[in-house]
Short mmCIF file of C-alpha atoms in Angstrom, two decimals:
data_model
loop_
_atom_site.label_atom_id
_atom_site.label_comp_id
_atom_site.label_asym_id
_atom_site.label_seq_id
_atom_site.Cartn_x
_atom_site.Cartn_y
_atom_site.Cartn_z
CA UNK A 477 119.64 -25.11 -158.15
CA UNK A 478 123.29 -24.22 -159.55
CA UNK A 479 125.95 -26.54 -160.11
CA UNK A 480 129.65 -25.72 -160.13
CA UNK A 481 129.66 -26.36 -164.63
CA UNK A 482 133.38 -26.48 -164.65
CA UNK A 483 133.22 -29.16 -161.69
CA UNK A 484 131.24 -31.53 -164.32
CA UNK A 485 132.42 -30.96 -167.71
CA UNK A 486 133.04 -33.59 -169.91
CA UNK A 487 133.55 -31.38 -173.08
CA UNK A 488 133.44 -34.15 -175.76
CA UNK A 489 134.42 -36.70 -173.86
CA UNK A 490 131.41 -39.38 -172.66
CA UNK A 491 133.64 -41.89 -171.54
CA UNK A 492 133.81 -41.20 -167.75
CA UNK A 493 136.46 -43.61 -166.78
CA UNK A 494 138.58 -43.00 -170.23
CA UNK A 495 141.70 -41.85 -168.57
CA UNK A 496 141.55 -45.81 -166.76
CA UNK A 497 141.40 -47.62 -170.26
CA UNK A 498 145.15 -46.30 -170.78
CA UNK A 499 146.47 -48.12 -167.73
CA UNK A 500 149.77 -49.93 -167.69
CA UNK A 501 149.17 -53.16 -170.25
CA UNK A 502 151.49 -56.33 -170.79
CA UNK A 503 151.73 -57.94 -173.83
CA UNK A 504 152.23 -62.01 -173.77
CA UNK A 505 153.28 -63.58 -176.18
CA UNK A 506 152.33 -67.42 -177.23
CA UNK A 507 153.48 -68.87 -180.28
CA UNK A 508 152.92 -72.81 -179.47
CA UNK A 509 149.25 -73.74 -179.08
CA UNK A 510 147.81 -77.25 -179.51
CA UNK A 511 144.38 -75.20 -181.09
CA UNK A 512 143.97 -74.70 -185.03
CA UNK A 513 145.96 -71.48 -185.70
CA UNK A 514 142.49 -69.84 -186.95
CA UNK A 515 140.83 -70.32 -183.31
CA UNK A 516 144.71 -68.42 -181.61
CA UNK A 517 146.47 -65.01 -181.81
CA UNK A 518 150.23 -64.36 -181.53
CA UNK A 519 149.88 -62.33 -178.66
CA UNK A 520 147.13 -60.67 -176.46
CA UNK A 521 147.45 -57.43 -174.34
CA UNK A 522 146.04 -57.65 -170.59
CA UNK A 523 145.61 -54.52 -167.76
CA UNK A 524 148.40 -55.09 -165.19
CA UNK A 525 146.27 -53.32 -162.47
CA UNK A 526 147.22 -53.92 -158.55
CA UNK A 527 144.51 -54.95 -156.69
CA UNK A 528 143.49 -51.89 -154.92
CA UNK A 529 143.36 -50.58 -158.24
CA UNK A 530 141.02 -53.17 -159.45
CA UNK A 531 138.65 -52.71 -156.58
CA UNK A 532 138.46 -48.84 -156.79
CA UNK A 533 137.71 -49.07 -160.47
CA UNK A 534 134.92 -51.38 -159.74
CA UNK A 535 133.54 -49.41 -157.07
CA UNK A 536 133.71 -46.10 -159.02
CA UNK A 537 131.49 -48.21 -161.79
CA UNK A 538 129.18 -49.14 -158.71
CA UNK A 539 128.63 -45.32 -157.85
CA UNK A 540 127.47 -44.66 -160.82
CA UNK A 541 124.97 -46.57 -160.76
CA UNK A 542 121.62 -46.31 -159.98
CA UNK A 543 119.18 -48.68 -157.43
CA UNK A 544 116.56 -48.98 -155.64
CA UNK A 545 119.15 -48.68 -152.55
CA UNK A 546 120.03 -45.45 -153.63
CA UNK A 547 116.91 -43.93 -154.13
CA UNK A 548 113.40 -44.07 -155.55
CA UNK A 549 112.94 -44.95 -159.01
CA UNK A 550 110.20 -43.99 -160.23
CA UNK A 551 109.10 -45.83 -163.22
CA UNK A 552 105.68 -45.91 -164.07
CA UNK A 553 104.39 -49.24 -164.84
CA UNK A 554 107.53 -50.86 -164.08
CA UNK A 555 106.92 -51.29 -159.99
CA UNK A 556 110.11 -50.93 -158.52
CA UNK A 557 109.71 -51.50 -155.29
CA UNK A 558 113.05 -52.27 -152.88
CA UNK A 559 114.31 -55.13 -152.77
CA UNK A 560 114.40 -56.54 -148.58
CA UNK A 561 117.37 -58.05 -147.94
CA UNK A 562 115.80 -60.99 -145.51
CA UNK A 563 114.53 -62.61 -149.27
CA UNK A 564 117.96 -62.72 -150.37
CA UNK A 565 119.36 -64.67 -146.76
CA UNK A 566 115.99 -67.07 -147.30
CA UNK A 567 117.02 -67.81 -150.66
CA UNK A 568 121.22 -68.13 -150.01
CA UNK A 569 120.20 -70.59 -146.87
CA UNK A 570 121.98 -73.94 -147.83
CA UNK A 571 118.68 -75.89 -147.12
CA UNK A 572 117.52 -74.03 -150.48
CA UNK A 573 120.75 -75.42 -152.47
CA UNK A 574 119.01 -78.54 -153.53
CA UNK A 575 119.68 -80.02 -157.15
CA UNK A 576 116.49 -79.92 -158.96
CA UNK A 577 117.16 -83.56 -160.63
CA UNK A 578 116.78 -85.39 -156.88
CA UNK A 579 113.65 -87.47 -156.61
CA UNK A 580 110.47 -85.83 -155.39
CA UNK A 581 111.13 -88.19 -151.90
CA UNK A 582 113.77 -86.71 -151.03
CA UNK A 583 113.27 -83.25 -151.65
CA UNK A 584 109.49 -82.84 -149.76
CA UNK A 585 110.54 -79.71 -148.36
CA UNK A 586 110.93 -77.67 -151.81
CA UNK A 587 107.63 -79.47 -153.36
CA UNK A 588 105.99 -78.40 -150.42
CA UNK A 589 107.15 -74.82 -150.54
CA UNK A 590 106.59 -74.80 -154.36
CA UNK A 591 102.77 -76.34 -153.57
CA UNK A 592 102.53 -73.72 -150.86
CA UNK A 593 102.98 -70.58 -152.86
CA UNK A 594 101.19 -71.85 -155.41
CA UNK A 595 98.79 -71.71 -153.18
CA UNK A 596 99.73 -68.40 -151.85
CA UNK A 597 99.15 -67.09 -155.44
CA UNK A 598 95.62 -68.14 -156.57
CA UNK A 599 94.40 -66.92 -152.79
CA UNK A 600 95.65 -63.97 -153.94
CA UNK A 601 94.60 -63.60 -157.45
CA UNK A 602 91.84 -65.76 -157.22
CA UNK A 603 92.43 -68.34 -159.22
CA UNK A 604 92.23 -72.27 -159.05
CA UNK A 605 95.50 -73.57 -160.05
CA UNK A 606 99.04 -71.88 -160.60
CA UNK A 607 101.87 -73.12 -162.21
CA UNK A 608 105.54 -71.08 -161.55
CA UNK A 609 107.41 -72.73 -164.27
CA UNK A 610 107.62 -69.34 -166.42
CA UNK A 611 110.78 -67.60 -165.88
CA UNK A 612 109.64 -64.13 -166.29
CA UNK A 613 106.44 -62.19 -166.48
CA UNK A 614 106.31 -62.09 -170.46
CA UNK A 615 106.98 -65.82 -170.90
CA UNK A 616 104.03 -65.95 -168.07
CA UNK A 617 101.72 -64.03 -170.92
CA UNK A 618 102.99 -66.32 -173.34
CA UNK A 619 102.19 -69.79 -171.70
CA UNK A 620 98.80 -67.86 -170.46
CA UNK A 621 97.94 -67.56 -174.06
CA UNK A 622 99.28 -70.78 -175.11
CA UNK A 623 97.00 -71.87 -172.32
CA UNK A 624 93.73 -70.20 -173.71
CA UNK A 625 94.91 -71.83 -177.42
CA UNK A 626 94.88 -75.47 -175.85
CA UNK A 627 91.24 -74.70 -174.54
CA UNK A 628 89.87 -73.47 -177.63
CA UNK A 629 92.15 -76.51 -179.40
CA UNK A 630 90.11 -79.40 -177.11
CA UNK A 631 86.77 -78.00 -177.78
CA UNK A 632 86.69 -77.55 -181.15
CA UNK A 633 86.64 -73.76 -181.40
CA UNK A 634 88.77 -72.19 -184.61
CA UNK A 635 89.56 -68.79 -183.11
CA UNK A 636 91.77 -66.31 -184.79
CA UNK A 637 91.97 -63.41 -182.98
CA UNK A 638 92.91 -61.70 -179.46
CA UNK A 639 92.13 -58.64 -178.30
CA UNK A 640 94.43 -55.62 -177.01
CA UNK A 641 93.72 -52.19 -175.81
CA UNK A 642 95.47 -49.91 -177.05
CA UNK A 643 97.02 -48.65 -173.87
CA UNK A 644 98.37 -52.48 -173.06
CA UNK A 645 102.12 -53.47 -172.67
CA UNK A 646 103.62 -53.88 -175.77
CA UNK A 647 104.48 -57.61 -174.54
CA UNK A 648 100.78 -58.53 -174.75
CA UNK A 649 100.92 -57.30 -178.42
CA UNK A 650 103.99 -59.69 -179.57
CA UNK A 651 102.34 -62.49 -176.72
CA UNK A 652 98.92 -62.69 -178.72
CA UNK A 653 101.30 -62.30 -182.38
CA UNK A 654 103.49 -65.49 -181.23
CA UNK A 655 100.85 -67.42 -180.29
CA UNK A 656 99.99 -67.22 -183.99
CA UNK A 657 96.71 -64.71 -183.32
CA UNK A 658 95.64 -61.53 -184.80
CA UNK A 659 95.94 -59.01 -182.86
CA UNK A 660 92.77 -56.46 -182.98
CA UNK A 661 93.65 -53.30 -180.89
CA UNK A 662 90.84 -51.57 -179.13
CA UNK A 663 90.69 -47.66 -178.67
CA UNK A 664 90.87 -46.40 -175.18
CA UNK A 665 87.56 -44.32 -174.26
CA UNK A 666 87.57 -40.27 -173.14
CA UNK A 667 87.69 -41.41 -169.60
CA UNK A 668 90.93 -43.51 -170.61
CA UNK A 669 89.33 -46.70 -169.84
CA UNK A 670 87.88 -49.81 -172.15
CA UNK A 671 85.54 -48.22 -174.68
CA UNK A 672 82.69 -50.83 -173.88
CA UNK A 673 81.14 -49.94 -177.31
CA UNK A 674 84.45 -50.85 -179.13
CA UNK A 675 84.87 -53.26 -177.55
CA UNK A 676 81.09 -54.66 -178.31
CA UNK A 677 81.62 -54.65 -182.16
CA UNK A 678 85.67 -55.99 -181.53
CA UNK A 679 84.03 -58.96 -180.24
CA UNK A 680 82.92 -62.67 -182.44
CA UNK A 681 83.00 -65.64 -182.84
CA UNK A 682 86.55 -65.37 -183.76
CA UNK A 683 87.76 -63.58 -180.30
CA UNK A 684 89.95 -66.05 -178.39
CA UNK A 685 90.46 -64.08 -175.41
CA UNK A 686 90.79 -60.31 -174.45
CA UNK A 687 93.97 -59.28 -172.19
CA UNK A 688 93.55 -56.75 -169.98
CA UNK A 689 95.22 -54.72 -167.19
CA UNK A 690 93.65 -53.12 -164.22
CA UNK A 691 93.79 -50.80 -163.38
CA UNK A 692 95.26 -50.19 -166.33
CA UNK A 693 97.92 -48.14 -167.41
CA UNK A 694 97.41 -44.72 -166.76
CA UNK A 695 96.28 -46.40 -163.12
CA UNK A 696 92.68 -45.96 -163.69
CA UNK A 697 90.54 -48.98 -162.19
CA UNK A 698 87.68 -50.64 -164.80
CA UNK A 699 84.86 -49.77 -163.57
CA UNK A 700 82.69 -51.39 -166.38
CA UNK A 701 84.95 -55.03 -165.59
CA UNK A 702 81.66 -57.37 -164.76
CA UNK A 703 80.22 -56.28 -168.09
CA UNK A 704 83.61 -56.69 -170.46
CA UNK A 705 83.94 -60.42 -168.70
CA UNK A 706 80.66 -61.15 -169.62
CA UNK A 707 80.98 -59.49 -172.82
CA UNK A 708 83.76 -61.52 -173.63
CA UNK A 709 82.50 -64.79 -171.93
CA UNK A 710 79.09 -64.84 -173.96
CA UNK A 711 80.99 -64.90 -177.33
CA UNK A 712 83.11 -67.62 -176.15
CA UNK A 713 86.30 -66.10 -175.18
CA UNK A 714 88.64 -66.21 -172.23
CA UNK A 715 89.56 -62.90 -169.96
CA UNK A 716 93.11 -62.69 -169.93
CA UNK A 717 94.39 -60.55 -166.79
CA UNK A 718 97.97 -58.84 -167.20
CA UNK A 719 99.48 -58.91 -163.91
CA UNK A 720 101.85 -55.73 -164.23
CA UNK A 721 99.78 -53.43 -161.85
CA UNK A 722 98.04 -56.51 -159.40
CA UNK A 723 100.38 -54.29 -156.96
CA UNK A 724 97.42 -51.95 -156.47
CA UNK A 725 94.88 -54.61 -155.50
CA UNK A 726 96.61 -56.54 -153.30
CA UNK A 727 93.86 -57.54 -150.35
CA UNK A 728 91.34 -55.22 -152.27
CA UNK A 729 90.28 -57.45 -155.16
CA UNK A 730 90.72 -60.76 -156.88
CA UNK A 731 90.84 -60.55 -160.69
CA UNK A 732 89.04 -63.89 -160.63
CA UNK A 733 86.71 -62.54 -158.85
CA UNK A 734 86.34 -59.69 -161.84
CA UNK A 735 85.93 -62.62 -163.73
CA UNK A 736 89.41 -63.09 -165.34
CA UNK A 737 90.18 -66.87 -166.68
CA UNK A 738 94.28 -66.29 -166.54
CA UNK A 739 96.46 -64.33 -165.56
CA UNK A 740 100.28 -64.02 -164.91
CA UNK A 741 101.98 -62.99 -161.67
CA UNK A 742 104.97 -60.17 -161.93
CA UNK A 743 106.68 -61.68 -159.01
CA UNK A 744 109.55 -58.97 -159.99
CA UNK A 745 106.80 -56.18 -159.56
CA UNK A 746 104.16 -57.54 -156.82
CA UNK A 747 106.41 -59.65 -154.91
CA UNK A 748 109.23 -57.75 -154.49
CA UNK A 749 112.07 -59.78 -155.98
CA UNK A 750 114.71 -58.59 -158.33
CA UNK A 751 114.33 -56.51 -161.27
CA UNK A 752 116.52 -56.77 -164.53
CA UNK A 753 120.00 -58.19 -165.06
CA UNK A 754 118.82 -60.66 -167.29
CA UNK A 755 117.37 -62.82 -165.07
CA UNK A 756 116.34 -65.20 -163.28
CA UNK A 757 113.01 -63.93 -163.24
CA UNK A 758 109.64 -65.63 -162.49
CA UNK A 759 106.06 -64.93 -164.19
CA UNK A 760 103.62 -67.69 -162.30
CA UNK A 761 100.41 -68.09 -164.75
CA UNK A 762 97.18 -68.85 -162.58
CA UNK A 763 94.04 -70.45 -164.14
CA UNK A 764 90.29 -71.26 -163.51
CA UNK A 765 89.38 -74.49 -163.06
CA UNK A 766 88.52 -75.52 -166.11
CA UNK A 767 91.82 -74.36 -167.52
CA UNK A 768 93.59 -76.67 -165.19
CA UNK A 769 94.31 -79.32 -167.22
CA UNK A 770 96.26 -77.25 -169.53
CA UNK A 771 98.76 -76.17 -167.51
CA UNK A 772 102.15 -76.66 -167.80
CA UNK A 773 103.87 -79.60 -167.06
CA UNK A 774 105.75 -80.30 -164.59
CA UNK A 775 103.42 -78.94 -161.76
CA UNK A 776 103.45 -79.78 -158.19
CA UNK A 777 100.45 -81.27 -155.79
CA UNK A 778 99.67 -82.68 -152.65
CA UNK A 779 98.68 -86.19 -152.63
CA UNK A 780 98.27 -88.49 -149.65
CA UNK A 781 100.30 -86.38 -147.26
CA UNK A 782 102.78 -85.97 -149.77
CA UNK A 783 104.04 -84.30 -152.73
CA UNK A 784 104.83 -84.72 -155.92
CA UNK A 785 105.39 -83.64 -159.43
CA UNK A 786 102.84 -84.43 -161.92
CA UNK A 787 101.86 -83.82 -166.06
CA UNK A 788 98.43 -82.11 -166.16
CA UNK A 789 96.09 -84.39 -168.26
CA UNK A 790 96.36 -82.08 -171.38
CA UNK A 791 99.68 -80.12 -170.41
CA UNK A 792 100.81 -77.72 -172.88
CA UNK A 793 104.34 -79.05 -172.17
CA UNK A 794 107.42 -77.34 -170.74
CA UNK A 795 108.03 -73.75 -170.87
CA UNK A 796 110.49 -73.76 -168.74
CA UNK A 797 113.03 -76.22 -167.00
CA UNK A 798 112.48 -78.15 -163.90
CA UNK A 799 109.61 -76.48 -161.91
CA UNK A 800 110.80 -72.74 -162.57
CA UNK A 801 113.40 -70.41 -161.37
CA UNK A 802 113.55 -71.62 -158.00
CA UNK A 803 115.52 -68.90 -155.43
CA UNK A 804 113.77 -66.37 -157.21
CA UNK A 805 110.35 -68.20 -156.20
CA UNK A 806 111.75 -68.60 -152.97
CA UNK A 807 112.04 -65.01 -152.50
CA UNK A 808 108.43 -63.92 -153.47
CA UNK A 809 107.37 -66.76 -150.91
CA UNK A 810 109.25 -65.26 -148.14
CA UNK A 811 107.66 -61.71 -148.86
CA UNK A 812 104.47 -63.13 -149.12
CA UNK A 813 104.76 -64.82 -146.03
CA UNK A 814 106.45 -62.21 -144.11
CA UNK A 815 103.88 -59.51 -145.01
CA UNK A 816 100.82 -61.99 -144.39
CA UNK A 817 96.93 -60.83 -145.31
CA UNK A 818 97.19 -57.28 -143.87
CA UNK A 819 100.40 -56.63 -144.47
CA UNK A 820 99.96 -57.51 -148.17
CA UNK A 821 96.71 -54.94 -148.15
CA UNK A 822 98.79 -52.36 -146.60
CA UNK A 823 101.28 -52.38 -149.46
CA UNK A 824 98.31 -51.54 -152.06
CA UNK A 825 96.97 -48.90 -149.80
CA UNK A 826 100.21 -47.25 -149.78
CA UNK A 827 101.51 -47.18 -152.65
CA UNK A 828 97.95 -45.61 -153.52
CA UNK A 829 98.24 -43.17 -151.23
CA UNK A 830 101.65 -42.55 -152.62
CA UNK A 831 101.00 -41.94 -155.84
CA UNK A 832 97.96 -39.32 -155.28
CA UNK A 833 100.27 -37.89 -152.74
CA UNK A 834 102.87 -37.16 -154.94
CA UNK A 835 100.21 -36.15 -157.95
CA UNK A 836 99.19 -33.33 -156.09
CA UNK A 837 102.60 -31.93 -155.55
CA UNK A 838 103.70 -31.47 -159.12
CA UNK A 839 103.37 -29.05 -160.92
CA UNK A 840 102.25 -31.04 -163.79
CA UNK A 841 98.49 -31.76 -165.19
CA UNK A 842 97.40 -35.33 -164.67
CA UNK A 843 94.52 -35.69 -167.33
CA UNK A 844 93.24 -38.98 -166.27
CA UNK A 845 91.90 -39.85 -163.21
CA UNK A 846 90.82 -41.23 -160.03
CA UNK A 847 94.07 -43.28 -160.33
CA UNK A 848 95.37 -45.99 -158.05
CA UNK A 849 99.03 -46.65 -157.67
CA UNK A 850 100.31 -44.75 -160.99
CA UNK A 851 99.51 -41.34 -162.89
CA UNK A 852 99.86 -40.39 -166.13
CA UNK A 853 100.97 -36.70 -166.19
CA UNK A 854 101.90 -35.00 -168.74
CA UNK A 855 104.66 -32.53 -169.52
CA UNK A 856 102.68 -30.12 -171.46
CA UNK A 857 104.95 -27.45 -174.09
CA UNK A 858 108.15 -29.29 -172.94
CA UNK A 859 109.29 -32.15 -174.14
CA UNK A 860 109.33 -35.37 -171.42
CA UNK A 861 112.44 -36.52 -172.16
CA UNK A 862 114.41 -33.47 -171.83
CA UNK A 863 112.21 -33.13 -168.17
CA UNK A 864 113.57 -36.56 -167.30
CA UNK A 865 117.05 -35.89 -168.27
CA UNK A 866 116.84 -32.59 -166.17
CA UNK A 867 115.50 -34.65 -163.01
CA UNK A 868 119.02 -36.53 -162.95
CA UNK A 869 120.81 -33.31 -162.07
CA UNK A 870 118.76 -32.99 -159.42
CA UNK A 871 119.42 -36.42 -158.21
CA UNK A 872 116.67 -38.22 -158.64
CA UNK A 873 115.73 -40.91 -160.81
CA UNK A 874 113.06 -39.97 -163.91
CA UNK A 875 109.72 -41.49 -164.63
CA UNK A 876 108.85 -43.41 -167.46
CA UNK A 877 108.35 -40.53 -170.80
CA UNK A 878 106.45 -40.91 -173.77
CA UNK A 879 104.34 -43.85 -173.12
CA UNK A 880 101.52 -44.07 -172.87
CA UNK A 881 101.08 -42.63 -176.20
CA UNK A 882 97.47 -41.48 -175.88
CA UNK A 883 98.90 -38.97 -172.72
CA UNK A 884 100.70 -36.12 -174.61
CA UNK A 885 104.85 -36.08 -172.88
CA UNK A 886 103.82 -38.93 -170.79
CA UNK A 887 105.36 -38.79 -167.63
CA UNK A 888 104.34 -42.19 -165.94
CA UNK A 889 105.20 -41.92 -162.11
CA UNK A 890 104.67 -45.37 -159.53
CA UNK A 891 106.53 -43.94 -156.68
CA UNK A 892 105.31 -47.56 -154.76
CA UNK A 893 104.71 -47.71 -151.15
CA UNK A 894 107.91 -47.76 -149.73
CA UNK A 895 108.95 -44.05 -150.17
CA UNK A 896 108.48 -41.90 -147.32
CA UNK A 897 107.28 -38.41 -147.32
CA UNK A 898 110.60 -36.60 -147.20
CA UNK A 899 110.92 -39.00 -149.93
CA UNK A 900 108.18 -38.59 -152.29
CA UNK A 901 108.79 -34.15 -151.44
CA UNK A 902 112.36 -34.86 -153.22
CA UNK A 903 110.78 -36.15 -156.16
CA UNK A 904 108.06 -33.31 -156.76
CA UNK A 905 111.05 -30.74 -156.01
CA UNK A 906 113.08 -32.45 -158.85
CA UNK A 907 109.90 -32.22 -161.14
CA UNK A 908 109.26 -28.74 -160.15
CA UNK A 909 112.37 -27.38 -160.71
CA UNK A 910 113.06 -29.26 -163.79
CA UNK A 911 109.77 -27.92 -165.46
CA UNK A 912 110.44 -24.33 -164.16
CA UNK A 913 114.07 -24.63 -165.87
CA UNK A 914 115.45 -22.86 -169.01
CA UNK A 915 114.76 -24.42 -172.67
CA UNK A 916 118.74 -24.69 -173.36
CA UNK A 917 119.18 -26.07 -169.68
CA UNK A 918 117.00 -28.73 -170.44
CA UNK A 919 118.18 -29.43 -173.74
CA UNK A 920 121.52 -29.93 -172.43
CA UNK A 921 120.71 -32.08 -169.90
CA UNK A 922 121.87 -34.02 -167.75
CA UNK A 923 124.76 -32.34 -166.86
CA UNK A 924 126.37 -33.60 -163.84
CA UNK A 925 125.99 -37.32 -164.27
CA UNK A 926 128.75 -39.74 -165.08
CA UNK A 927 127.44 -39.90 -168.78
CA UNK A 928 126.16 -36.61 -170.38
CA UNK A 929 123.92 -36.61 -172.74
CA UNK A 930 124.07 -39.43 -176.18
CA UNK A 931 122.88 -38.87 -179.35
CA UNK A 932 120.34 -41.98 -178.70
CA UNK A 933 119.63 -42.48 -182.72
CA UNK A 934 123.37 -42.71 -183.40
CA UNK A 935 124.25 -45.02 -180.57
CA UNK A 936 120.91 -47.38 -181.83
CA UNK A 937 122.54 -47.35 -185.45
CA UNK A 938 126.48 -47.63 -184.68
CA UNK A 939 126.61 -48.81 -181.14
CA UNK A 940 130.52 -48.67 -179.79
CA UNK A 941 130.58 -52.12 -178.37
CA UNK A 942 134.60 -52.18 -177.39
CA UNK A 943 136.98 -49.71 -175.67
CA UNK A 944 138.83 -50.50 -179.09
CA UNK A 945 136.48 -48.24 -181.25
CA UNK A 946 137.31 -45.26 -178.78
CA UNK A 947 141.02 -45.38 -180.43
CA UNK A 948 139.76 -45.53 -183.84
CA UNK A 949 137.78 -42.53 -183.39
CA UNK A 950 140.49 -41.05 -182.01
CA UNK A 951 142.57 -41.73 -185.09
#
């Protein structure tokens, strides 16, 4: 594909709205102040912008973004599926706008949603009890651990150590380290799944739980998962189950039916709420029975027709305020409920289908495989990150590069299931082209985005965090 160079040339000059930060500015003056004079300044300058100015600079800024409304994106792992709109007028409904301090009598209707989903959840996952308290999924891997540490606590059992494959999130690394565990890391196998014999000698008396994904990263399924649990289970420790790709087993298997103990719901990923931002997010945690106890407190129940919130007998305590991030739990009710049983097992089975679909377009080598809803290919000669950059001139949104490590110029790709064909043909055109491209076209890629290309190390080490360092430089 050529582009018009001249049309998109930035030369030095990164700043795509530059010319804007040099827009008519009033000075004001204040010399009397009833503050200390080392919390004032003499005088501040503000933009005097009209308001149709205002609003086209915003909506510039807008289009240069990119969303899931504007096209697929992508990232492997990540799940970033769109967003439907119907969550977002469930969750602005003013029946929903309820203060979360009023007494459990009066607000039956949001206990009994909360209760509901819950229940919704451990159907789902097959679990016994789920509390939604954690406000995203890492804080959900956190009180999941700080779960398993209250078990062990209660019955006397000094353990020291959880297990990580190598391959895991790096959140599950830092989860087990904050809980005040070492962390052993298990190698990943030739096939790119659990090394079983690793993992045999890993395990002791010592192993407080193992956390796991699966399929796992690369989207291969475990098919040794009955024999890990009971690996794990015979030396005393828990099965931790990282919910990040639970996306591909939706209505085709039950981790506690795999014989997990916990595991934490992406509602961000699975669910389809929000992404990013900051927040809110939610990451529900859902337990075995035995585990119940332990949950966090406060969690809701059912009694006598009724419901109510409750502290679980040995509660690790809050994690969270109030009973979570509430419109954000509203939304992953209303998708769960909208979809119901099939349409839930129809999401997995296309965004399967998706993802081997797409695979087989690219002209890329996928080493690993059967895969479910993600693939793992990798760039080969060229380096992944200059592919990705390339992709953006072609108007699509990149993969996730360089990770996992053990893939060679990773390119993770989880197109999801709601990308079309015509869809999922731009995508493998972008990679296509991208790969077939020229060295020094790559390497000065992208080059018709807002933002060319950064020198990433510089902007880690001496990040410009104010318009006002663009004049010093300039000086």
């Amino acid at each position: 594909m050529d582009f018009d160079q001249a049309r998109y040339a930035r030369e030095d000059v990164y700043e795509p709205l530059l010319s804007e930060k040099n827009s008519t500015r009033v000075e004001i003056d204040e010399e009397d102040s009833p503050l200390p004079d080392d919390l004032t300044r003499d005088s501040v300058e503000l933009p005097e912008l009209s308001e149709p100015e205002l609003a086209r600079h915003y909506t510039r800024l807008s289009q240069m973004n990119w969303s899931v409304e504007t096209g697929p994106y992508p990232l492997g792992s990540c799940t970033m599926k769109y967003n439907p709109s119907f969550t977002e007028d469930v969750a602005a409904d003013p029946n929903a706008a309820i203060h979360p301090d009023r007494s459990a009598r009066s607000s039956q209707g949001t206990l009994e949603l909360l209760s509901d989903l819950q229940d919704y959840l451990g159907r789902i996952g097959g679990m016994d009890a789920v509390t939604l308290q954690p406000p995203a999924g890492a804080a959900g891997e956190f009180a999941g651990i700080l779960v398993a540490k209250a078990y062990h606590e209660a019955n006397g059992n000094d353990r020291s150590e959880v297990i990580v494959p190598a391959s895991a999130h790096g959140t599950n690394f830092a989860t087990a380290a904050m809980a005040g565990y070492d962390v052993v890391e298990l190698p990943s196998g030739e096939d790119g799944r659990v090394d079983v014999e690793a993992l045999d000698a890993a395990v002791s008396e010592d192993t407080a739980a193992l956390m796991l994904t699966n399929p796992n990263t690369v989207g291969l399924f475990e098919r040794d998962i009955v024999e890990i649990a009971e690996m794990v289970h015979d030396a005393g420790g828990l099965l931790y189950y990282d919910g990040a790709n639970l996306n591909a087993l939706l209505g085709r298997g039950r981790p506690g039916d795999m014989g997990f103990d916990i595991m934490h719901y992406n509602v961000h990923k699975t669910f389809a709420t929000p992404h990013g931002g900051g927040g809110p997010g939610a990451g529900p945690v859902g337990v075995v029975e035995e585990l119940a106890e332990f949950l966090p407190s406060p969690h809701v129940r059912e009694r006598g027709g009724s419901y109510e919130l409750y502290e679980p007998e040995r509660s690790v305590g809050k994690v969270h305020g109030y009973a979570g991030n509430w419109l954000v739990l509203v939304k992953a009710y209303a998708y769960i409920a909208r979809l119901g049983d099939e349409g839930l097992a129809d999401a997995s089975a296309k965004a399967v289908l998706n993802a081997n679909y797409l695979a087989e377009q690219v002209d890329l080598e996928v080493p690993y495989g059967p895969f479910h809803h993600e693939f793992a290919a990798t760039a080969g000669e060229r380096d992944a990150a200059d592919v990705a950059k390339r992709m953006l001139d072609y108007g699509v949104h990149p993969p996730t590069t360089k990770w996992p490590e053990f893939v060679p110029e990773a390119m993770l790709t989880e197109p999801t299931e709601v990308e079309n064909r015509d869809s999922l043909d731009d995508l493998a055109r972008a990679f296509n082209e991208s790969l077939a491209d020229s060295e020094e076209e790559l390497e000065d890629a992208p080059s018709r985005t807002a933002a060319r290309r950064i020198d990433q190390a510089s902007a880690a080490r001496n990040p410009r965090l104010s318009w006002h360092a663009l004049d010093a430089e300039e000086e």
